XYZ file of C-alpha atoms in Angstrom:
701
model
C -81.424 71.580 54.487
C -80.830 68.126 56.198
C -83.439 67.649 58.525
C -82.303 68.894 62.263
C -83.240 65.543 63.775
C -80.208 63.987 62.111
C -77.781 67.267 63.046
C -76.296 64.491 65.992
C -75.244 62.314 63.307
C -73.623 64.243 61.215
C -71.186 65.917 63.693
C -67.546 65.154 63.801
C -66.675 62.697 66.067
C -64.684 64.856 68.033
C -68.039 65.466 69.755
C -67.364 61.809 71.690
C -65.457 61.912 74.631
C -61.697 61.354 74.434
C -61.744 62.072 70.238
C -59.362 64.638 69.280
C -58.370 65.666 65.546
C -55.577 62.735 65.043
C -58.080 60.079 66.275
C -61.095 61.689 64.027
C -58.659 61.557 60.900
C -57.848 57.886 61.264
C -61.394 57.202 62.089
C -61.917 59.213 59.003
C -59.369 56.951 56.887
C -61.210 53.754 58.401
C -64.657 54.341 57.646
C -64.972 56.756 54.860
C -61.682 55.476 53.135
C -60.194 58.959 52.822
C -57.259 60.219 53.897
C -57.791 63.907 55.658
C -61.518 63.980 55.969
C -62.351 63.337 59.673
C -65.344 61.049 60.638
C -68.634 61.989 61.376
C -71.001 59.994 64.229
C -72.722 58.463 61.541
C -69.838 56.763 59.641
C -69.088 54.907 62.902
C -72.783 53.517 62.775
C -72.420 52.449 59.728
C -69.127 50.682 59.973
C -70.343 46.932 60.913
C -68.712 44.550 63.232
C -67.246 41.105 61.382
C -66.767 39.116 64.494
C -66.952 38.942 68.040
C -64.667 38.292 71.043
C -66.052 36.182 73.853
C -64.886 37.033 77.253
C -67.110 34.612 79.242
C -64.569 31.779 79.537
C -63.135 31.678 82.946
C -61.733 28.630 83.353
C -58.574 29.370 86.112
C -55.023 30.058 85.533
C -54.051 26.334 85.739
C -56.621 25.386 83.204
C -56.316 28.301 80.435
C -55.388 27.047 77.168
C -52.550 28.629 75.167
C -53.812 30.819 72.401
C -57.442 31.333 73.794
C -59.014 34.614 75.057
C -60.229 34.110 79.091
C -60.873 35.879 81.786
C -59.424 35.402 85.382
C -60.068 36.745 88.870
C -56.402 37.575 89.835
C -55.226 38.182 93.450
C -52.279 40.736 92.355
C -48.996 39.252 94.347
C -46.047 41.225 93.406
C -44.660 44.050 90.691
C -41.382 43.091 88.968
C -39.628 46.178 87.145
C -37.108 45.108 84.811
C -33.113 46.246 85.569
C -32.672 50.060 85.556
C -31.219 50.753 81.664
C -32.591 47.827 80.332
C -35.432 48.421 78.527
C -35.784 45.283 76.223
C -37.332 43.411 79.389
C -40.507 43.396 80.418
C -42.620 44.676 83.624
C -44.267 41.481 85.150
C -46.776 41.519 87.551
C -47.383 38.337 89.539
C -50.854 37.354 90.565
C -53.038 33.690 91.641
C -56.389 32.270 91.941
C -57.771 29.395 93.478
C -56.078 27.003 90.684
C -52.709 28.517 90.521
C -50.449 31.608 89.625
C -50.281 34.080 86.420
C -48.072 36.527 85.459
C -48.822 39.831 83.304
C -46.457 41.265 81.302
C -45.657 44.543 79.830
C -43.291 46.095 77.760
C -42.465 49.844 77.621
C -44.340 49.863 80.770
C -44.958 52.793 83.064
C -44.194 51.619 86.330
C -46.669 54.221 88.578
C -49.595 53.529 86.241
C -49.531 49.723 86.424
C -48.852 50.320 90.562
C -52.229 52.128 90.451
C -54.235 49.882 88.188
C -53.023 46.754 89.693
C -52.541 47.717 93.341
C -50.705 44.593 95.177
C -52.958 42.499 97.579
C -56.280 43.424 95.950
C -58.371 41.480 93.118
C -58.396 42.619 89.488
C -60.397 40.876 87.039
C -58.007 40.587 83.641
C -59.180 39.257 80.339
C -56.984 38.668 76.892
C -55.247 36.368 75.181
C -53.069 33.619 77.201
C -49.738 32.039 76.308
C -47.600 29.359 78.266
C -44.286 30.195 78.988
C -41.568 27.918 81.121
C -44.796 25.869 82.317
C -46.600 29.293 83.476
C -49.562 31.063 81.751
C -49.205 34.659 81.436
C -50.811 36.982 79.398
C -48.841 40.058 77.041
C -50.969 43.125 77.789
C -54.312 42.172 79.053
C -57.394 44.082 76.791
C -58.987 44.652 80.178
C -57.888 45.136 83.943
C -61.033 46.018 85.851
C -61.931 45.893 89.530
C -64.888 43.789 90.750
C -67.433 46.827 90.780
C -66.362 47.466 86.785
C -66.437 43.923 86.099
C -69.599 43.676 87.121
C -71.176 45.708 83.972
C -68.107 44.962 81.580
C -69.662 43.684 78.442
C -68.471 39.927 78.534
C -69.286 39.582 74.570
C -67.442 42.135 72.345
C -68.018 42.961 68.711
C -64.953 43.185 66.133
C -64.783 45.511 63.561
C -62.465 46.031 60.448
C -59.252 48.262 61.627
C -56.673 50.423 60.049
C -52.946 51.128 61.460
C -52.862 53.330 64.347
C -56.185 52.871 65.800
C -56.790 50.495 68.584
C -59.904 48.089 68.968
C -60.274 49.458 72.625
C -60.643 52.826 71.245
C -63.001 52.094 68.543
C -65.164 50.208 70.621
C -65.617 53.190 72.962
C -66.401 55.739 70.071
C -68.787 53.044 68.960
C -70.506 52.913 72.243
C -71.047 56.712 72.515
C -72.053 57.040 68.561
C -75.146 54.393 69.176
C -76.356 56.805 72.393
C -76.683 59.451 69.821
C -79.066 58.114 67.360
C -82.431 60.024 67.740
C -85.718 58.058 67.500
C -86.956 58.557 63.709
C -90.134 58.474 62.211
C -90.858 55.188 60.637
C -90.579 55.164 56.501
C -91.018 51.350 56.149
C -94.806 50.020 55.349
C -96.393 47.720 58.498
C -96.537 45.340 55.455
C -92.910 45.223 55.346
C -92.420 45.461 58.666
C -94.199 43.071 60.742
C -94.229 39.703 58.564
C -90.351 39.707 58.984
C -90.090 40.664 62.267
C -88.027 43.886 61.809
C -87.534 46.454 64.738
C -87.369 49.922 64.170
C -83.986 51.478 62.659
C -82.759 52.800 65.906
C -82.969 49.672 67.593
C -81.642 47.671 64.445
C -78.552 49.969 65.056
C -78.160 49.303 68.761
C -78.434 45.628 68.020
C -75.857 45.935 65.271
C -73.400 47.145 67.757
C -74.078 45.004 70.651
C -74.149 41.227 69.385
C -74.939 38.711 72.236
C -74.185 35.776 69.908
C -72.743 34.801 66.488
C -75.942 34.584 64.745
C -76.606 38.433 65.424
C -73.682 38.875 63.007
C -75.351 36.943 60.397
C -76.432 39.306 57.442
C -79.986 37.604 57.760
C -80.615 38.802 61.015
C -83.711 40.864 61.321
C -81.604 44.212 62.228
C -79.365 43.588 59.763
C -81.731 43.255 57.228
C -83.956 45.761 58.306
C -80.463 48.350 57.564
C -79.826 46.441 54.519
C -83.534 47.012 53.329
C -83.619 50.601 54.161
C -79.874 51.376 52.393
C -81.214 49.608 49.012
C -84.405 51.591 49.133
C -82.557 54.622 49.706
C -80.353 53.661 46.741
C -83.426 52.872 44.732
C -85.253 55.974 45.181
C -82.571 58.095 44.257
C -82.032 56.426 41.319
C -85.854 56.718 40.716
C -86.088 59.939 41.235
C -82.880 60.704 39.061
C -84.451 58.410 35.928
C -87.809 61.020 36.554
C -86.287 64.272 36.777
C -84.239 62.979 33.472
C -87.408 61.855 31.762
C -89.047 64.852 32.446
C -85.901 66.864 30.795
C -86.006 66.656 27.224
C -82.709 65.997 25.001
C -81.289 67.600 22.423
C -80.671 65.878 18.961
C -77.230 66.295 17.674
C -76.266 66.711 14.042
C -73.123 65.713 12.726
C -71.689 63.836 9.657
C -68.899 62.184 11.172
C -65.800 63.403 9.276
C -64.071 64.535 12.676
C -64.367 60.936 13.920
C -63.259 59.394 10.660
C -59.894 61.698 10.933
C -59.283 60.489 13.982
C -59.426 57.056 12.811
C -57.545 57.433 9.829
C -54.831 58.732 12.332
C -54.732 55.500 14.120
C -51.671 52.991 13.720
C -54.302 50.273 14.323
C -57.974 49.304 13.008
C -60.887 49.713 15.341
C -62.314 45.932 16.783
C -65.869 45.219 15.675
C -66.999 45.647 19.448
C -65.692 49.326 18.893
C -67.406 50.055 15.794
C -70.557 48.371 17.502
C -70.187 50.962 20.652
C -69.378 53.796 18.002
C -72.854 52.990 16.217
C -74.622 52.878 19.546
C -73.424 56.151 21.175
C -74.009 57.741 17.600
C -77.848 56.476 17.669
C -78.038 57.863 20.929
C -76.779 61.338 20.473
C -79.287 61.895 17.308
C -81.902 61.107 19.566
C -83.865 64.016 21.028
C -83.759 62.201 24.172
C -80.949 61.998 26.612
C -78.114 59.796 26.569
C -77.319 57.659 29.671
C -75.009 55.214 28.372
C -72.589 52.432 30.310
C -69.880 51.465 28.452
C -68.103 48.322 29.561
C -64.750 47.111 28.481
C -62.025 45.081 29.768
C -58.967 46.047 30.453
C -56.994 47.332 27.211
C -59.957 46.973 25.039
C -59.926 50.630 23.923
C -62.659 52.302 25.738
C -60.859 55.748 25.395
C -60.931 55.664 22.213
C -64.975 55.053 21.998
C -65.213 57.945 24.537
C -63.326 60.540 22.227
C -65.435 59.326 19.037
C -68.165 60.282 21.111
C -66.835 63.712 21.957
C -65.665 64.588 18.441
C -69.373 63.869 16.945
C -70.880 66.234 19.840
C -67.617 68.763 18.714
C -68.881 68.492 14.939
C -72.342 69.107 15.834
C -71.387 72.784 17.352
C -71.060 71.890 21.188
C -68.416 70.858 23.921
C -67.453 67.886 25.850
C -65.805 67.041 29.302
C -63.803 63.864 29.826
C -63.542 63.241 33.659
C -61.267 60.909 35.163
C -61.141 59.247 38.777
C -57.067 60.715 39.537
C -54.595 63.790 38.575
C -52.387 60.686 37.058
C -55.307 59.023 34.721
C -56.257 62.505 33.569
C -52.658 63.541 32.314
C -52.389 60.142 30.980
C -55.747 60.553 29.021
C -55.006 63.718 27.804
C -51.891 62.906 26.580
C -53.361 60.018 24.410
C -55.894 61.783 23.195
C -53.812 64.833 22.424
C -52.186 63.967 18.465
C -55.237 62.474 17.973
C -57.109 65.600 18.381
C -54.230 67.440 16.713
C -55.180 65.295 13.499
C -58.798 65.940 13.627
C -58.675 69.296 14.313
C -59.970 69.045 18.240
C -59.200 71.868 20.622
C -58.244 69.700 23.978
C -57.289 71.174 27.394
C -56.725 69.859 30.866
C -57.770 70.884 34.333
C -56.811 69.203 37.505
C -56.734 70.533 41.231
C -53.083 71.171 41.234
C -52.672 73.724 37.981
C -51.157 76.666 38.445
C -53.423 79.708 38.550
C -52.643 81.275 35.389
C -53.272 77.843 33.366
C -56.906 77.610 35.182
C -57.564 81.375 34.341
C -56.981 80.578 30.734
C -58.283 77.158 30.381
C -61.755 78.392 32.200
C -61.830 81.571 29.830
C -61.047 79.697 26.833
C -63.849 76.972 27.810
C -66.515 79.901 28.593
C -65.481 81.672 25.624
C -65.793 77.899 23.207
C -62.333 78.314 22.113
C -62.077 74.689 24.113
C -63.704 71.760 22.286
C -63.008 69.130 24.966
C -62.021 69.597 28.697
C -60.188 66.543 30.427
C -60.097 66.531 34.086
C -60.493 65.174 37.130
C -63.272 66.547 40.175
C -61.785 69.677 39.571
C -64.349 69.843 36.705
C -67.161 70.363 39.541
C -66.108 73.482 40.769
C -68.633 76.187 40.347
C -65.930 78.281 38.549
C -65.715 76.108 35.921
C -68.373 77.014 33.359
C -68.737 75.728 29.882
C -69.831 77.723 27.169
C -72.379 74.992 25.512
C -71.706 71.696 27.210
C -73.274 68.492 25.734
C -71.304 65.428 26.597
C -69.781 64.032 29.406
C -67.817 61.027 29.353
C -66.771 59.682 32.916
C -63.894 57.325 33.287
C -64.268 54.744 35.930
C -67.664 55.812 37.185
C -67.805 53.846 40.576
C -65.485 56.329 41.837
C -67.762 58.659 41.608
C -71.361 58.906 43.186
C -74.363 59.620 41.788
C -73.754 63.244 43.190
C -70.534 64.135 40.941
C -72.570 62.489 37.692
C -75.451 65.008 38.629
C -73.247 67.920 39.684
C -71.429 67.369 35.890
C -74.976 67.210 34.352
C -76.204 70.504 35.551
C -73.534 72.433 33.905
C -75.348 71.910 30.584
C -78.788 71.607 28.846
C -79.862 68.241 28.481
C -76.375 66.824 29.113
C -75.559 63.658 27.480
C -73.660 61.059 29.773
C -71.601 58.220 29.108
C -70.009 56.316 31.644
C -66.904 53.873 31.067
C -65.570 51.246 33.366
C -62.845 48.597 32.884
C -64.303 46.748 35.848
C -66.922 44.450 33.964
C -69.837 44.259 36.105
C -72.808 41.604 36.333
C -76.157 42.517 35.416
C -77.200 42.880 38.783
C -74.865 45.335 39.710
C -75.172 47.479 36.553
C -78.852 48.033 37.399
C -78.066 48.669 41.499
C -75.533 51.143 40.474
C -76.330 52.651 37.280
C -80.362 52.438 37.232
C -81.429 51.403 34.054
C -78.867 52.426 31.359
C -78.256 51.213 28.550
C -74.778 49.226 28.136
C -72.265 48.560 25.689
C -69.605 46.027 25.695
C -65.990 45.795 24.606
C -65.462 42.154 24.375
C -62.225 41.693 22.018
C -58.431 43.051 23.262
C -56.687 45.184 20.574
C -54.960 42.716 17.566
C -51.445 41.122 18.425
C -52.022 41.134 22.393
C -50.432 37.917 23.632
C -52.099 36.175 26.731
C -50.216 36.649 30.277
C -48.570 33.738 31.689
C -50.162 33.716 35.338
C -48.249 31.987 38.057
C -48.996 31.649 42.010
C -46.136 31.158 44.086
C -45.643 30.513 48.131
C -44.330 34.137 49.469
C -41.410 31.628 50.796
C -40.022 31.593 47.373
C -39.665 35.422 47.109
C -35.685 35.045 46.599
C -36.497 33.412 43.716
C -38.502 35.832 42.408
C -36.415 38.354 43.259
C -33.277 36.274 40.637
C -35.916 36.011 37.865
C -36.391 39.951 38.357
C -32.520 40.315 38.202
C -32.482 38.242 34.862
C -35.642 40.055 33.270
C -34.125 43.512 34.240
C -30.979 42.666 32.920
C -32.623 41.932 29.549
C -34.227 45.319 29.569
C -37.821 44.505 30.931
C -39.441 46.801 33.052
C -41.841 45.526 36.451
C -44.668 46.590 38.653
C -44.208 45.039 42.433
C -47.628 45.977 44.164
C -48.188 45.628 47.809
C -51.532 45.880 49.773
C -50.483 48.375 52.170
C -48.732 51.838 52.637
C -46.980 51.382 55.708
C -46.403 48.542 58.221
C -49.994 47.898 59.918
C -49.873 46.925 63.451
C -52.440 44.080 63.390
C -51.896 42.751 60.068
C -48.543 41.046 59.159
C -48.356 41.965 55.798
C -44.896 43.596 53.318
C -46.175 47.406 53.010
C -45.102 48.947 50.103
C -41.937 51.223 51.899
C -40.744 48.330 53.650
C -40.656 46.148 50.108
C -39.455 49.283 48.546
C -36.300 49.315 50.907
C -35.556 45.698 50.688
C -35.432 45.901 46.999
C -33.892 48.830 46.566
C -30.791 47.143 48.246
C -30.695 44.914 45.403
C -31.407 46.902 42.745
C -29.897 50.616 43.648
C -31.180 53.282 42.379
C -33.439 51.532 39.400
C -36.320 51.308 41.496
C -39.179 54.059 42.647
C -42.166 53.943 44.691
C -45.549 55.142 44.118
C -48.536 54.949 46.479
C -51.825 57.025 47.830
C -50.190 59.098 50.500
C -47.852 60.650 48.119
C -48.456 64.240 46.683
C -49.703 64.447 43.034
C -46.925 65.927 42.038
C -44.627 63.017 43.737
C -47.022 60.057 42.194
C -46.415 61.969 38.323
C -42.940 62.092 39.122
C -42.422 58.685 40.039
C -44.362 57.275 36.929
C -42.841 59.572 34.925
C -39.536 58.197 35.766
C -40.815 54.385 35.335
C -42.420 55.330 31.824
C -39.072 56.933 30.829
C -36.986 54.114 32.026
C -35.058 55.788 34.349
C -36.997 53.411 36.786
C -37.458 50.008 35.751
C -39.131 48.494 38.579
C -42.163 50.530 40.313
C -42.977 49.329 43.747
C -47.001 50.845 44.178
C -50.076 49.844 46.062
C -53.107 49.730 44.169
C -52.949 53.377 42.830
C -51.739 51.958 39.845
C -54.877 49.711 39.496
C -56.560 51.452 36.866
C -56.082 52.816 33.524
C -51.791 53.392 34.098
C -50.482 52.730 30.884
C -46.594 52.258 30.311
C -46.905 49.499 27.284
C -43.304 48.133 27.940
C -43.714 47.006 31.299
C -43.973 43.301 31.154
C -43.676 41.886 34.890
C -46.355 42.158 37.355
C -45.737 41.064 41.065
C -48.679 41.079 43.222
C -47.442 40.384 47.194
C -49.912 39.011 49.574
C -52.350 38.450 46.489
C -54.407 36.329 48.740
C -55.486 39.905 50.314
C -56.656 41.126 47.300
C -59.997 40.488 45.271
C -60.425 38.613 42.040
C -61.647 41.896 40.060
C -59.017 43.825 41.664
C -55.769 41.100 40.789
C -57.045 41.471 37.132
C -57.228 44.989 37.010
C -53.482 44.916 38.390
C -52.947 42.433 35.531
C -54.141 44.457 32.842
C -51.542 46.742 33.676
C -48.886 44.472 31.625
C -49.521 42.639 28.489
C -50.485 46.292 26.865
C -48.328 45.478 23.908
C -47.306 42.662 21.569
C -44.367 41.139 23.656
C -44.722 38.495 26.415
C -45.788 39.265 29.794
C -45.955 37.533 33.124
C -48.153 38.085 36.404
C -46.414 36.639 39.560
C -49.084 36.264 42.354
C -47.441 35.754 45.525
C -49.330 34.408 48.504
C -48.567 33.599 52.036
C -49.576 29.768 52.555
C -51.643 28.406 54.145
C -54.806 29.561 51.861
C -58.388 29.715 52.678
C -60.817 27.662 50.259
C -62.193 31.394 48.584
C -58.437 32.994 48.067
C -57.422 29.466 46.661
C -60.151 29.564 44.321
C -59.428 33.192 43.215
C -56.115 32.725 42.484
C -57.122 29.194 40.077
C -59.766 31.409 38.592
C -56.636 34.047 37.494
C -54.885 31.069 35.986
C -57.309 30.123 33.601
C -59.030 32.621 32.371
C -58.545 36.592 31.469
C -62.172 37.103 30.574
C -63.039 39.983 32.645
C -66.679 39.245 32.627
C -66.233 35.411 33.672
C -63.904 36.726 36.462
C -66.151 39.637 37.487
C -69.476 37.194 38.123
C -67.018 35.162 40.117
C -65.837 37.715 42.219
C -69.602 38.729 42.726
C -70.143 35.056 43.737
C -66.871 34.660 45.742
C -66.531 38.108 47.702
C -69.492 40.548 46.861
C -70.270 43.668 45.097
C -68.188 46.385 47.002
C -64.816 44.154 45.994
C -66.458 43.505 42.233
C -66.452 47.527 41.580
C -63.156 47.929 42.966
C -65.161 50.517 45.449
C -63.672 48.845 48.683
C -60.465 49.142 48.051
C -60.663 52.844 46.090
C -62.132 54.193 49.078
C -65.478 55.091 47.173
C -68.835 54.293 49.062
C -70.259 51.180 48.210
C -73.100 49.508 50.236
C -71.955 50.042 54.150
C -74.580 47.262 55.562
C -76.274 45.732 52.468
C -74.656 42.799 50.761
C -76.031 41.917 47.295
C -75.330 38.427 47.377
C -76.956 37.666 50.732
C -79.580 40.367 49.842
C -80.786 40.377 46.204
C -84.430 39.491 47.414
C -84.437 42.976 49.400
C -82.696 44.489 46.506
C -85.798 43.352 44.089
C -88.218 44.426 46.834
C -86.872 47.716 47.341
C -86.484 48.351 43.105
C -90.519 47.692 43.124
C -90.992 49.822 46.262
C -89.117 52.796 44.951
C -91.206 52.651 42.165
C -94.637 52.175 43.583
C -93.693 55.268 45.857
C -92.939 57.774 43.297
C -95.909 56.869 41.376
C -98.141 57.371 44.479
C -96.250 60.578 45.521
C -94.115 61.940 42.665
C -92.782 64.593 44.880
C -92.808 63.316 48.104
C -94.844 65.690 49.858
C -96.846 63.492 52.164
C -96.322 62.464 55.339
C -94.601 59.024 54.299
C -92.764 60.893 51.659
C -91.438 63.418 54.273
C -89.999 60.531 56.390
C -88.755 58.821 52.869
C -86.556 62.236 52.560
C -85.050 61.588 56.088
C -84.033 58.301 54.991
C -82.378 59.607 51.769
C -80.790 61.990 53.887
C -79.343 59.370 56.289
C -77.348 57.420 53.546
C -76.131 60.800 52.223
C -78.170 60.753 48.852
C -79.879 64.404 49.836
C -78.878 65.367 46.219
C -82.144 63.355 44.890
C -84.022 65.784 47.055
C -82.712 68.605 45.442
C -84.022 66.768 42.278
C -87.696 66.711 43.770
C -87.642 70.039 44.845
C -86.125 71.283 41.284
C -89.203 69.722 39.759
């Protein structure tokens, strides 16, 4: 049970004034990265500001600088509504101060509302961005219009947060300020020896300071309040991993006995031979499976290095030993793709394989669940549907998890609970630097697949300015006439108000006018059936261009697709661009990747695109990405919507991570069941960061 003191933080944001279901959903998309889930109060509290708006400048109308944010004390002179029937013209309100005149401009205005808000003859304070037009300063839709009394209490320094389409800065800022008021005073779980030398505030105070910055220095991740919260988050994560490790050590493993014959049948059915890395990884996994200890191994392999086959070989060994195996993919699309890849190989080796996803018909579900319980299914492939309580294995021995960062520690624990001493093999196509392996996976054993299958050619990677998009489209027309297929990736699904980025839907419409019906669209807001249909059309060649968002980033396999266009490449992380590029170059034909960017490029964006042109080595790219961007993007989780660190930044807080790891171990050495007063306080910390699964481990002993 979550401690009662945290209840206010785990309520839906609908408890906050003026937040209804629609806004709660938008806030959920922004803070939790998921569609359909409402945000909770705590999600707003952990959504960090990244910049400031300073409204302290009051230069006077005549001295206002074009493009700058400033505040003015205006005497309201006149309202000028547009002529009836001409809605394209704006509504104007004129005013003046001691230095000169200023116009306030409103489009699609409600006259009655503006007359009430800006009464003629009265003084109003307005704040917003100034634009000069026909030698008069004007402000289009001011951010604030307040009376003198309200101005006296209005904060003149405002935090700026990452936003999503359909949500205004003002609405979000108001919601956060109400959320901060709900933070209870919590017991102190940190030791004085950690707090005092660093001048860290208590947790509640740190959150208040995070959302009320007074100067740019308050936004620095090294500031005392930010460091405090980062350490709390790192300590919670390290404590959860340490508890999980402690639990795993307490549970004895099972030695699996097998000859390897089933695996040899799979290899005999392959049209290619294994790489040296694959052979090594298979041998390491077989050694783990034969030991009477639980396997917890991370298999890292670059895009196209053949991880799925290594996973299948491990499952074949376990089935030969008389057990069952589960293979879990992050999306339905990938689960079906893995199933189709494995099915013929399983048939050749006499393995019974089935698939279970969230959208299966009830009759199929019942048949699969019954077959699983009866032991008539050896390998079950699926999505998070495998977690459901109704899914019971007769004798589960191994779980292979594809793209682990799309699943939290929670899901890993839930799946392990479906069998006795279940071995776990985690696979990721994102080469992860050592720091992150330790942070996210604890002390896991690691196998790496370093080579690509024989015959793969390097991908010709070029960066091209957005201004030359017509040349790119002309080149595509030539390539398609020669029978090639292409992906075109955009960063957004629909036009966002704030970012001027081409959305997938808009680009799809523009390209359709050139290419006609030979073009498909796939994005995260479509239903699984719609996504599957779009992918199937592209795979079969019915459509030859697929416009997509990053839903195609991981694992989508269309070997005859040879061109990848990434629009607004400067908006993507290095590892993510590398993943996207890995969708092509999957056969022996020549492939190319075009990175369209909007000039001028910042230094980081320039460095990112240069590295991609220089190398296809995923491990080098991951290290560079960690240096340039930070841990969330390296694992791909920021874009995929899975939770990563919300406060901590591993580049800045690496020393705190080391400190947290040592402290977590010390805490459990002194108080293995966390029953002391400090142990109980630390349990609150685990609940606070959503790591309550670890507490269930403590209770289960």
